[in-house]
Structures are given as C-alpha cells and as structure tokens.
Amino acid sequence: MKKILAAILIAAMILSLAACGGNSTPSTTKADGTTQAASKDDIKLASIAPITGNLAQHGVSIQNAVNLRLKQYNEAGGYQGRKVVVDFYDDQGTAAEAVNVANKIVDGNYIACVGPYTSACGLAIGSLFGEENITLYAVSASHEDFAKQNDMCTTQCAPQSRSREFECDWLWDEGYRKVAYLYLNDDTGNAAQNWFSKFWTAKGGELVLSESFLADQKDFSAVMTKIVSSGVEVISSYANYASAITIIQQARDLGYKGLIVFGGNAQQQEVIDVCGEAAEGVKFISQFSNDYPTEGVKAFVESYEKEYGRKPTQVDYQAYEATNHILQVLDELGPDDTKAIGEKIHNNPKSHSLYGDYPYVNGVPQFPLPIVQIKDGVYCTYK
Amino acid sequence: MLLQQLINGITLGATYALATVGFSLVYGVLELANFANGAFYILGAYFAMVLYASMGMNFAVSLALALAGTGILGAAMDAGLLRPIRSKGGTRTSMMISTLGVGTAITNLIIVLFGSETKRFPDAFGGKRLEFASAVVTYKQLFTILLCIVVMVVLSILVYRTKLGRAMRAISQNPVAARLMGIDTNTVILLTFFIGTMCAALSGTVVSMYLGSLDTTMYSSVNIKMFASAILGGVGSLPGAVLGGMILGMLETFVSGYISTAYKDVFSFAILILVLLFRPAGLLGQRTIKKV
Amino acid sequence: MIRKLISLWAKYEKWVTLVLVALAVLFPVISGFNRYVVNIGVMAGIYAILTLSLNMMTGYTGVVTLGHAAFYGLGAYAAGILNWRLGLNVPLTFIAAMVVSGLFGLLLGLTTLQLSGRYLTIVTLSFCEIIRILLINLEWLTRGPLGITNIKKANLFGFVFNTATKNYYLVLAMVLLSVFIVHRVMNSRTGRAIIALKNDETAASSMSVNVFAYKLRAFCISSAIAGLAGALYAHYIGYIDPNSFGFTQSIQILSMGILGGLGNIFGSIFGAVSLSVLPELLRSIGLEDFRQVIYGVLLALLVLIRPMGIFGKINLRHRRLQDSLQLAGEGEEAEA
Amino acid sequence: MSEIVLSGKGVTQRFGGLTAVQDVTFEVPKGEIVSIIGPNGAGKSTLFNCVTGIYTPTEGQIFFLGQEITGKKVHEISALGIGRTFQNIRLFSEMTALENVIVGSHAKAKSGIADALLHTPRYRREEEEAVKKAEEILKLTGLYEYRYHYATALSYGLQRRLEIARALASDPVLLLLDEPAAGMNEQETHSLTEFIRELKGMGYTILLIEHDMKLIMNISDYIYVLDRGIPIAEGTADEVRQNPLVIEAYLGKEA
C-alpha cells in the first residue's frame, strides 16, 4: 500500500456545506413564527437563547420579552425612523452549540446580542465577542467570571455574592438561625453555596447541612428526611424550577413545615401550577416582582400580560431589561460603533431601568433585589 | 429517621426495579439493549397524564389505556423495524441503533407536542398518608412498592410458569433451535416487546405520580440507574432486575442520608464495578461457559 | 450497477482519494471562509476522528462500545487541565491526551475483555458514566461541574490557531494522521490478527494469535485517537464541562460509525461528516424543532435499509484484486 | 524408535459429573500418521481440545517435543509448531483465501505496530515473505487460482483444503486434522488421502481424527481407539481391524 488511503472530506460534504454556506448569510432563523424581514436600513440585533433542549422554557421567555420591547420601540418610531429587527439563534443550552451560532452572529453585522441564558454558554463565547467588539448581554449569567471576561460582556443578573449576602441579612433579621442549603451542582450553584455559607457563618447562623444535587436528580426524599429530623427552620436552595418543584413537594410530603427560599431563576409559573398549595409561602430572592411599586414595572407587566396572556417572571424581565438597556444606549450613541455601545453598557452610571435610574458597574447591574413570595397561588412582593 | 430512610430507600428501589424489569425482559429474551425503553417510560407517563389529569378519566382506566397504547407502539416498533432487520440477518447492533432512533424520535416528538416544561401529575390518592411516630408513608409510596411486587410476581409467573414464558426462555438460549421446535419466534418476540414496553410505561406513570410531576428529561436520571441495576442483578434475569434495583435504591438513599447526596452516584457505580470484577454475570445472572 | 460503480471506484481509488483530499483542503476557500460553515467543517473533522477511533474498536474487533465519549472527554480534560494548570500547549497536550485516554482504554480493556459481548456493551456504558461522575467529583483536579474555562487556542511553536480556518487545517491534519494510523495498522500483521479475532476468536488463537493482547492493542489505539479528538475540541471550544461527554455523545459517535459503515475507513468518515452536516441543513431550512425527531427517524430507517451501514463490508483492495483476477480470466466468477 | 513428537499420559477431562476422556495415554512418533478413532461421543474431539489447549485436562499431562504443554494457552501451544484444522470449518470470513493463509503464519513473523506505522525494513521483508510463502502453499494445495476470493465464498471441498493450507502456513512440526474428510464424497476422500500421503512424504507428523474407515485404514501407521472416553485398543491398522473390542464398539454386540 504505497499510497495513503486518505478519503477525508468527501464530495457530498463539500456540496452540501457549500450549499449550506451559500444560504447561510445571516438569514433570519425561524423562531416561534417571528421571522422579521431584514430590509436594508433596519438596525439588526441578535439574540442567543435555548430555543430547544432542556432549557427551552427559558428560550420562549427570552423571545417573548425581546420581541415585546422591540415592538414597543419600533411603534414609538424606532431609531430616527429605522426599525430594530432581531434574529434568534438556538444554542440548545450547550456550550458547543453556543460557539457554533456565535460564529454566525459575529459575522452578521449586529449592533449587540441579547443572551445567552446560562453562564456556561456565556463563558464559552465571551472572548469571541470581546475580540469582535460586539456586546454580549447575558440574561441570567450570575457566575462571577462572566462579566470579567472583557468590556463587551454584561449580565442582567445580580452576581451570587450580592444576592446571597442580601438573603443572609434578611434571614438573620427575620430571626432564623438553623438553615439547610441545597444547591444545583453547576458553576453558579457552587458559587451560590460558597457565598451563602461565608455570609451565614459570618453572621453566626448555623448551616446545619449543605448538599449538592445534579440537574436531573428527581429523588430528594433521603436529604429531606435528614432535614426534617434535624429541626431545620429554613431550606435555602439554588435550583432551576424543575428541581424546585420536586424539592417543595417532597419537603411537604415528608412533613416539613418550615420556610423554603429559592433564587430568582426558580421563579416560574409551573412552580405554582404543579405544586398547588404545597408552594404556599415559598419565597424567592429575585431580581423581579410583578407588583413592584414602580411605573416601569407596572407598564411592563400589563403590556406582557396583554401580549402573552400570562404574568412575566424573572427571565422575562431580565431579557426585557437587557433589550431596554441596549436600546437606550443605541439612542445615545447610534448603531455604528458597536465597541462604544458595549463599553457604555458595561459601565453605565445611570440607566433608566424599570426600577428607575440605577447604574451598571463592570457589566453588573446594581439593582434592588425584591423578595417575592407565593401567596394564594400568585407571585407577589413580600418585601 | 432510620425508618423513614428505609421507606424512602424501598420506594426508590421500587422505581428503579420497575424501570429495569421491562428492559431486562427484552434483554433476556433477545440479548438486545432496548434503547427505546426510556422513550416508552416517558410516553406512558404523558399518555396517562393526558387521560387522567387533562381529560379527567379515573386513574385505573387511564393507567390501563396508557399501558395498552404504549405497549402496542412498542410491539409496532418490533414488527415494523426490528423484524425486517432480523429477517435480513442484521446484527444486534443494528437493532440496538434502530431502537435508539425510535427512542430519540419519540422523546423529541413529545417535546415538540407538549413542550419541555414540567407538567403536573396529580396524586390519585389525594395526598393521603399514614403517619407513624417517626415516619410518614404516603399512599403513593405504598402504591409504588406494591405495584413493584405485583409486577415482579406476575412477570415471574409469566416467564417461568406459562407456555409463552417457556417459549421466551427457549428463544433466549437458542433462537434457531427454538424455531426448529415449532415456536413462532416472531410472535413471541412481539409479545415480549409488548409486555416489556408496558412495564416501561407503567414505571414511568408510577414514578411521575410519586414525584407529582413529569417532564421529558426525567428518564435521563433513571436511564443509567436502570442499566446499573440490570448489570448488578444479572442482565436478563427478572429477579435480578428487582434485586439490583432495590440494592441501588437503598444504597443511594442511605448514602445521601448519612454521607452526602453528592456522592450517592459515586457509591452506586463503585459497587457496580466491584460486582463486575468479581461476578461479571451479575448477582443472579448465569455464567455462560465458552464451548468450542 | 452498484457493483460496476464500486469496481470503478476500486480501480481508481488512488485518484478518487486525492481528489477528495484536495477538496477537503480547498473546502474553506469553496465556502468563502464563512466562519459558520468552516466551524461545521471543524466539528465534522473532530467527529470523523472519533468515528475512526470507534471503527478501530467496534468495526475491527467487533466490540460494540456505548461509552466512547469517555475517551473523548478524557482527552479533552487531559489537554484542558495541562493547559489551564501548566500552560502547556500543542503538541504536548495532544500527546498527553492520547496517552491518558490510551491508558484508560487499557484499563477498560483489562477489566472487561474476559466478558462476552453480552455484558461488554453494557459495561462500556457504565464505564462512560463512571468517568463522567469522576470528572464531576474530582473537583480539585477538574474544577468539577464548573468545567474548565478559557483553555488557550492551539499554539504550535508560536503559531496560534485562533481563526476557524486555521483550526480547520489543524483538525484536517489530525484526521489525516488518524487515517494514516488506522490504515497502516489494519493493513499489517497486527491488522490481520485483529480481523481474525473478530471473525473467530478460537480459530485466531489456534493460529497463535494472542487474542487478549491484540484486543488490548486495538482498545488502546482506539482510545488514544479518541483522546486526540478530545484535545482538539478543548483547544478549539476553550470551555469543557463533564456533561458534554456523556451518554448522548457516545450514542452520536456510535450512530455515525454504524451509519457510515463499520470496518471501513471511508465509511466512518462519511458517517461523521453527513451526521454533522445534517443538523445544520435542517436548521437552515427551518426545521429547528423537528431536528432531533428527523435524526431519530433517519437512524431507524437507515439501519433497516443498510444494516451494516452505507459503506460497510466494502473493501476496495479486495475488490481490486478480485477484479484484476477477472480480467486475467484465471478464475470463474466469484461472488464478492 | 524415532523421536516422539507428541505424547499424552493419563489424560482425563471431566465436565462436572461427565467424564469425556478417561486416562488416555498415546504417542505420536515423528514422521508418522497416527489416528484416533471411535464412535460418536467417544471423546475424540475433547482429547484434541486438550492437546490444543482449548481445555486444560482435569488430570494427566501432555508433552510436545519433550516439553510439557498441559495448561498452556491455545496461542502458546500453536506457536510451538502445531497447526490444526477444525471439525466445522472456521475460516476468517472477512479475509481472502491468501490472507487466511498469511494469518496461519502469524507466529513466524515479529513485526508489531511500530513496524506497521513506519513500514520498517523488517515489516516489508516479513510481508513479502509471508505473501510468497502463502502463495507457495496455495499452489501446493491447488488453491492458487482462488487466492483473492473470500474464504467463505469458496465451495465446501475448497474450504476444507484451505483450512489445511492455513495450518501448513506456520511450518508446523505436528499437523492436527479434525475429521478432514467429513462431508466428502468418494472421489474427494480419495484425493484427500493422496494429499495426506504427500504431506507425510514431505516429513510432516500428523495426528488425525476421522470416521471414514477407508481413509484411516489406508494411511494410518498407528491407531488408537476410544469408546465413551476410554481407550479400548491400539495398534497398527491390521491389528485394530481384527480386534473384537473394536468391532463390538462399532457394530454393537454379535447378535
């Protein structure tokens, strides 16, 4: 065998890829029926969201919120008469797909990108957006490293350090002393647990036990039994809404009567629908409450409910606020210098958010943290 | 606390056992790892949820319909896809990949139709429970454990006592000889798939009710545990499947109860490795001697 | 008709191969250096290496493995940890990845080779799960679920592979290397011994082939090549976490191998490329949500139509020799 | 007495309760054809498998060229110079006839993976030698014209001969033939007998298991007779032919 039998990339691939290459100029991806014709003078915004995969539920929220804000902005005349149009890209909630679609976005002359949803995807593509000087505005990335990657990376989610400190102060003031902490074993979950145990022990509180679990874990009966028998007053947890549901139900099944507190990302309508009255009294350290007493929030909740028939939750709010912030900076600086837009978003002394004028420091929002609770089957502000 | 953990362990063990029994039945007869088992586990649960929760039929009827419907689908998969492969002399690998394709298609079809958000599975026993001094046993837990025992007994009778069972065992030992002995292997295999799929649907429904909720990712955590219990108990042996499931369930519960939840998986797979090293055929599996 | 086509292909195999290699080399130019398309090319190349390595284990030794992603992950983590902790880069990380995965391949081989096919398939599945759990729990080494972030781009003696096109050529070179390894090993005394033990272990050992030793060699080469693919992925994506090397990944690699055709280098590459391109094609014609459904249905049907894969059982060298015999009119017609 | 190539002392093989072979002692002198005969289930194949290492005998020892080989692994025993054929044909289906024979000479070559990757001189030399030798053997066995055909695509008779060719490829000192004439008609058995006689002429020592009495009586120098695992007679062809025990074992008791 003198020669090498190297049949590498066969003709089929070349033809199909070239064909795919041909029509892959940033055509608008069909997403939930909102294909927008990209005419010449429109300003283009990109958005990465988990449209399919395990986090598809949040993908829908991001699409709804971004489309809603753009609709309002364009109806109010857009940017000097030019409409802002969005292209959605599906990262399926995985890092590899995020890189896959990120490559498409950075070539698609967008002014900025809303998303991705998770820190993992944000960390995978942050450097690429940094090099290409396009804003990467993550929706719920609360991992400390995300916003530190470069000036282009901003998140709409409060970092774990701030929300956990706020939670510990609140719990201490409410008189609770014995807490159990359950956290999803991913990058943000670990950060949440570290900060919580640091602040809680600093205040002198007793961290009875802290246990991690995997995303697809369904059985918490063992750990719940340990919690019930060790007289824990508060179960605090960082979990997505699916795990939150199983935690609430199994806690109540095993006779746990104490307080249950979650992070904002567990605040989804399904928690109420599935758990029913088992969810009564469950509280969330959230970034958003739908009856928060400001004009901006009231208008957002009404317009969202009118448009989609249900009240918005934290993810809806974060995507809406991110788009809102990008459009404000667009009004100030115009669409041409994407680097300037990114830097302004990264450090914006005064942004007109739904909560009023609050700053962004190094890509992190310094916004208030309302505490939301479930009362009579509805989310409402507790404090 | 120990009593409560014991109850939790048995319940979890029962859920793993139920999921494994269907898989082990098909594997025992055909030596085929049926990867569509997970999809039928989820499909059965969604079927029952639609009938029971959305359409309000009574629980027993919706459970029966869900089992029958999924079972027929499982049998259809065998008749439509696996039988032609068998007749064309295809290898077990091709059949395995075929079940994999069906599994992927069904699971994702459910995601497209129902969306991937978690849905509610109401408790057929209205949350009623028995409260002892230091332990709580909900009716759904009792139902799960009871059902696991019933299914094991029924299947054991089926496989070891009935004519169909003898045919199944004949096929598992030597398909060619079985055919020569006049056993209509295709029909027996069809029935095996029908029963195996029904088991998967049953375990999916029961677990959904135990957890009170269901979504399309619920199988992923059970999938690996099902393989582990099958191997632990001895692949292809029904009592082995239940034994393996119970051991795994108890082990995980006590590890997360007394050590930490993070390490429950590490322990269960460490045990699995030990069993594989010293008794590769599993606890109750038979060692196959190599004959020339 | 197909027989003539294959005979023709066998006859001009050398030329067909060179044309394909040329097309592969020119591919970025053909697609106009469009980053998105070239990126698909890179991932297709990485999967081609993975199916080649799977072909070595399942195609040649007949051992169906359901845990091949474990070696892919081990290679990625070996490269990722070395780069993150010690700042090492190509070629050291590649070699380390191949060695680490190779050793684990040896480990799997040692513990499971006494088992018959019946249990081996399921054991490889739990092996993959065990590796994933180890990666999650050894937090001091792998940062556990945090995964390893900002792994530097491949940097060969100063030349940094930072664009998709440069990475494409690096992956292409590695695909060539893998094909070279698999081709040369399989067309040698070792290769014949491996195929002999696949066809009939007892007969092979009676021809003084140490079946156990040769299966181990096949396992090690296979897992080492999969480790190489892992290292490429780590440097290219720059972020790895335990969950991207789990069960679904193993099944994807296996399906590519089966679809393309086992026991055939060309088939494996074709399987990898076509199943990497398919999801993107479906995405571009908007069948986003149905992508997985179509993928599943396609899998089930293809295995029905061609159980041993599209190019399975085709051996061009044999066909060429047999055809040459035909022309010389020595032997009567022998069914290929 | 010429040198003893293979010998077994008190070889016994039990499977659980069943004793397949009971206390068999035999010798195969160099250059001779020794046969083992006996009705079905007499333990002939079991004894064969003890010699080749597939089974490790429960009791007794086996010696090859003076060296004990009891309990050695199959590939170790065959590497010492024992070629064998199988009762039911076990050719390698995915390889051509030529390649099947080349695998037969596996023990004679040394090149490993490194040699294969770098195409070292050793690799090239051994490959050429192997092909040349295999083609020689194929010519000897009249299979040269089918060298590129898939082994399992050949006719039954050709496959039988190919198995023998494969066994010859390792230049064995001892050739074990397991019912080579099974399923052959008169004419084919005759040509097989001639072929085996040729092999003897070429100096091969042969141990044969066979049912076909005509073939056995024609070419065997020495015969051992087994019945239900127990050796009941041995001797030259003529002695065995008249031995009443043998007749009884084969034809049943006189009426």
CSV table of N, CA, C and O in Angstrom, one decimal, chain D residues 178-229:
chain,number,residue,atom,x,y,z
D,178,ASP,N,-8.8,-32.5,12.1
D,178,ASP,CA,-10.0,-32.9,12.9
D,178,ASP,C,-11.1,-33.2,11.8
D,178,ASP,O,-11.7,-32.3,11.3
D,179,GLU,N,-11.3,-34.5,11.5
D,179,GLU,CA,-12.3,-35.0,10.6
D,179,GLU,C,-12.2,-34.3,9.3
D,179,GLU,O,-13.2,-33.7,8.8
D,180,PRO,N,-11.0,-34.3,8.6
D,180,PRO,CA,-10.9,-33.6,7.3
D,180,PRO,C,-11.8,-34.1,6.3
D,180,PRO,O,-12.2,-33.4,5.3
D,181,ALA,N,-12.2,-35.4,6.3
D,181,ALA,CA,-13.0,-36.0,5.2
D,181,ALA,C,-14.5,-35.8,5.5
D,181,ALA,O,-15.3,-36.3,4.7
D,182,ALA,N,-14.8,-35.2,6.6
D,182,ALA,CA,-16.3,-35.1,6.9
D,182,ALA,C,-17.0,-34.4,5.7
D,182,ALA,O,-16.5,-33.4,5.1
D,183,GLY,N,-18.1,-35.0,5.3
D,183,GLY,CA,-18.9,-34.5,4.2
D,183,GLY,C,-18.3,-34.6,2.8
D,183,GLY,O,-18.7,-33.8,1.9
D,184,MET,N,-17.3,-35.4,2.7
D,184,MET,CA,-16.7,-35.5,1.4
D,184,MET,C,-17.2,-36.8,0.7
D,184,MET,O,-17.4,-37.8,1.3
D,185,ASN,N,-17.3,-36.8,-0.7
D,185,ASN,CA,-17.7,-38.0,-1.4
D,185,ASN,C,-16.5,-38.9,-1.6
D,185,ASN,O,-15.4,-38.5,-1.3
D,186,GLU,N,-16.8,-40.0,-2.3
D,186,GLU,CA,-15.7,-41.0,-2.6
D,186,GLU,C,-14.5,-40.3,-3.2
D,186,GLU,O,-13.4,-40.4,-2.7
D,187,GLN,N,-14.8,-39.7,-4.3
D,187,GLN,CA,-13.7,-39.1,-5.1
D,187,GLN,C,-12.9,-38.1,-4.3
D,187,GLN,O,-11.6,-38.2,-4.3
D,188,GLU,N,-13.6,-37.2,-3.6
D,188,GLU,CA,-12.9,-36.2,-2.8
D,188,GLU,C,-12.0,-36.8,-1.7
D,188,GLU,O,-10.9,-36.5,-1.5
D,189,THR,N,-12.6,-37.9,-1.1
D,189,THR,CA,-11.8,-38.5,0.0
D,189,THR,C,-10.6,-39.1,-0.6
D,189,THR,O,-9.5,-39.1,0.0
D,190,HIS,N,-10.7,-39.7,-1.7
D,190,HIS,CA,-9.5,-40.4,-2.4
D,190,HIS,C,-8.4,-39.3,-2.6
D,190,HIS,O,-7.3,-39.5,-2.1
D,191,SER,N,-8.8,-38.2,-3.2
D,191,SER,CA,-7.8,-37.2,-3.5
D,191,SER,C,-7.2,-36.6,-2.1
D,191,SER,O,-6.0,-36.4,-2.0
D,192,LEU,N,-8.0,-36.6,-1.1
D,192,LEU,CA,-7.6,-36.1,0.2
D,192,LEU,C,-6.5,-37.1,0.8
D,192,LEU,O,-5.5,-36.7,1.3
D,193,THR,N,-6.8,-38.4,0.6
D,193,THR,CA,-5.9,-39.5,1.1
D,193,THR,C,-4.5,-39.3,0.4
D,193,THR,O,-3.5,-39.2,1.1
D,194,GLU,N,-4.6,-39.1,-0.9
D,194,GLU,CA,-3.3,-38.9,-1.6
D,194,GLU,C,-2.6,-37.7,-1.1
D,194,GLU,O,-1.4,-37.7,-0.8
D,195,PHE,N,-3.3,-36.6,-0.8
D,195,PHE,CA,-2.8,-35.3,-0.4
D,195,PHE,C,-2.1,-35.6,1.0
D,195,PHE,O,-0.9,-35.1,1.2
D,196,ILE,N,-2.8,-36.3,1.9
D,196,ILE,CA,-2.2,-36.5,3.2
D,196,ILE,C,-0.9,-37.3,3.1
D,196,ILE,O,0.1,-37.1,3.7
D,197,ARG,N,-1.0,-38.3,2.2
D,197,ARG,CA,0.2,-39.2,2.0
D,197,ARG,C,1.4,-38.3,1.5
D,197,ARG,O,2.5,-38.4,2.0
D,198,GLU,N,1.1,-37.3,0.6
D,198,GLU,CA,2.1,-36.4,0.1
D,198,GLU,C,2.7,-35.6,1.3
D,198,GLU,O,3.9,-35.5,1.5
D,199,LEU,N,1.8,-35.2,2.2
D,199,LEU,CA,2.3,-34.4,3.4
D,199,LEU,C,3.2,-35.2,4.2
D,199,LEU,O,4.3,-34.8,4.6
D,200,LYS,N,2.9,-36.5,4.4
D,200,LYS,CA,3.7,-37.4,5.2
D,200,LYS,C,5.1,-37.5,4.4
D,200,LYS,O,6.1,-37.4,5.1
D,201,GLY,N,5.0,-37.6,3.1
D,201,GLY,CA,6.2,-37.7,2.3
D,201,GLY,C,7.1,-36.4,2.6
D,201,GLY,O,8.3,-36.5,2.6
D,202,MET,N,6.5,-35.3,2.8
D,202,MET,CA,7.2,-34.1,3.0
D,202,MET,C,7.8,-34.0,4.4
D,202,MET,O,8.3,-33.0,4.8
D,203,GLY,N,7.5,-35.0,5.3
D,203,GLY,CA,8.1,-35.1,6.6
D,203,GLY,C,7.2,-34.5,7.7
D,203,GLY,O,7.6,-34.4,8.8
D,204,TYR,N,5.9,-34.2,7.4
D,204,TYR,CA,5.1,-33.7,8.4
D,204,TYR,C,4.6,-34.9,9.3
D,204,TYR,O,4.4,-36.0,8.8
D,205,THR,N,4.5,-34.7,10.6
D,205,THR,CA,3.9,-35.7,11.5
D,205,THR,C,2.4,-35.3,11.6
D,205,THR,O,2.1,-34.1,11.8
D,206,ILE,N,1.6,-36.3,11.6
D,206,ILE,CA,0.1,-36.0,11.5
D,206,ILE,C,-0.6,-36.8,12.6
D,206,ILE,O,-0.4,-38.0,12.7
D,207,LEU,N,-1.5,-36.1,13.3
D,207,LEU,CA,-2.5,-36.7,14.2
D,207,LEU,C,-3.8,-36.5,13.6
D,207,LEU,O,-4.2,-35.4,13.4
D,208,LEU,N,-4.6,-37.6,13.4
D,208,LEU,CA,-5.8,-37.5,12.6
D,208,LEU,C,-7.0,-38.0,13.5
D,208,LEU,O,-6.9,-39.0,14.2
D,209,ILE,N,-8.1,-37.3,13.4
D,209,ILE,CA,-9.3,-37.8,13.9
D,209,ILE,C,-10.3,-38.0,12.7
D,209,ILE,O,-10.4,-37.2,11.9
D,210,GLU,N,-10.9,-39.2,12.7
D,210,GLU,CA,-11.7,-39.4,11.5
D,210,GLU,C,-12.7,-40.5,11.7
D,210,GLU,O,-12.5,-41.4,12.6
D,211,HIS,N,-13.8,-40.5,10.9
D,211,HIS,CA,-14.8,-41.6,11.0
D,211,HIS,C,-14.6,-42.5,9.8
D,211,HIS,O,-14.9,-43.7,9.9
D,212,ASP,N,-14.1,-41.9,8.7
D,212,ASP,CA,-14.0,-42.7,7.4
D,212,ASP,C,-13.0,-43.8,7.5
D,212,ASP,O,-11.8,-43.6,7.4
D,213,MET,N,-13.5,-45.0,7.8
D,213,MET,CA,-12.6,-46.2,8.0
D,213,MET,C,-11.7,-46.4,6.8
D,213,MET,O,-10.5,-46.7,7.0
D,214,LYS,N,-12.2,-46.2,5.6
D,214,LYS,CA,-11.3,-46.5,4.4
D,214,LYS,C,-10.1,-45.6,4.5
D,214,LYS,O,-9.0,-46.1,4.4
D,215,LEU,N,-10.3,-44.3,4.8
D,215,LEU,CA,-9.2,-43.4,4.9
D,215,LEU,C,-8.3,-43.8,6.0
D,215,LEU,O,-7.0,-43.9,5.8
D,216,ILE,N,-8.8,-44.1,7.2
D,216,ILE,CA,-8.0,-44.5,8.3
D,216,ILE,C,-7.1,-45.7,8.0
D,216,ILE,O,-5.9,-45.7,8.1
D,217,MET,N,-7.8,-46.7,7.6
D,217,MET,CA,-7.1,-48.0,7.4
D,217,MET,C,-6.0,-47.8,6.3
D,217,MET,O,-5.0,-48.4,6.3
D,218,ASN,N,-6.3,-46.9,5.4
D,218,ASN,CA,-5.3,-46.7,4.2
D,218,ASN,C,-4.0,-46.1,4.6
D,218,ASN,O,-3.0,-46.5,4.2
D,219,ILE,N,-4.1,-45.0,5.5
D,219,ILE,CA,-2.9,-44.2,5.6
D,219,ILE,C,-2.3,-44.3,7.0
D,219,ILE,O,-1.2,-43.8,7.3
D,220,SER,N,-3.1,-44.8,8.1
D,220,SER,CA,-2.6,-44.7,9.4
D,220,SER,C,-1.4,-45.6,9.7
D,220,SER,O,-1.5,-46.8,9.3
D,221,ASP,N,-0.4,-45.1,10.4
D,221,ASP,CA,0.7,-46.0,10.8
D,221,ASP,C,0.4,-46.7,12.1
D,221,ASP,O,0.7,-47.8,12.4
D,222,TYR,N,-0.4,-45.9,12.9
D,222,TYR,CA,-0.7,-46.4,14.3
D,222,TYR,C,-2.1,-45.9,14.6
D,222,TYR,O,-2.5,-44.7,14.3
D,223,ILE,N,-2.9,-46.6,15.3
D,223,ILE,CA,-4.3,-46.2,15.6
D,223,ILE,C,-4.6,-46.4,17.1
D,223,ILE,O,-4.2,-47.4,17.6
D,224,TYR,N,-5.3,-45.4,17.6
D,224,TYR,CA,-5.8,-45.5,19.0
D,224,TYR,C,-7.3,-45.5,18.8
D,224,TYR,O,-7.9,-44.7,18.1
D,225,VAL,N,-8.0,-46.4,19.6
D,225,VAL,CA,-9.5,-46.5,19.5
D,225,VAL,C,-10.0,-46.1,20.9
D,225,VAL,O,-9.6,-46.6,21.9
D,226,LEU,N,-10.9,-45.1,20.8
D,226,LEU,CA,-11.6,-44.7,22.1
D,226,LEU,C,-13.1,-45.1,22.0
D,226,LEU,O,-13.7,-45.1,20.9
D,227,ASP,N,-13.6,-45.5,23.1
D,227,ASP,CA,-15.1,-45.7,23.2
D,227,ASP,C,-15.6,-45.1,24.5
D,227,ASP,O,-15.1,-45.5,25.6
D,228,ARG,N,-16.5,-44.2,24.4
D,228,ARG,CA,-17.0,-43.5,25.6
D,228,ARG,C,-15.9,-43.0,26.5
D,228,ARG,O,-15.8,-43.2,27.7
D,229,GLY,N,-14.9,-42.4,25.8
D,229,GLY,CA,-13.8,-41.7,26.6
D,229,GLY,C,-12.7,-42.7,27.1
D,229,GLY,O,-11.7,-42.2,27.6
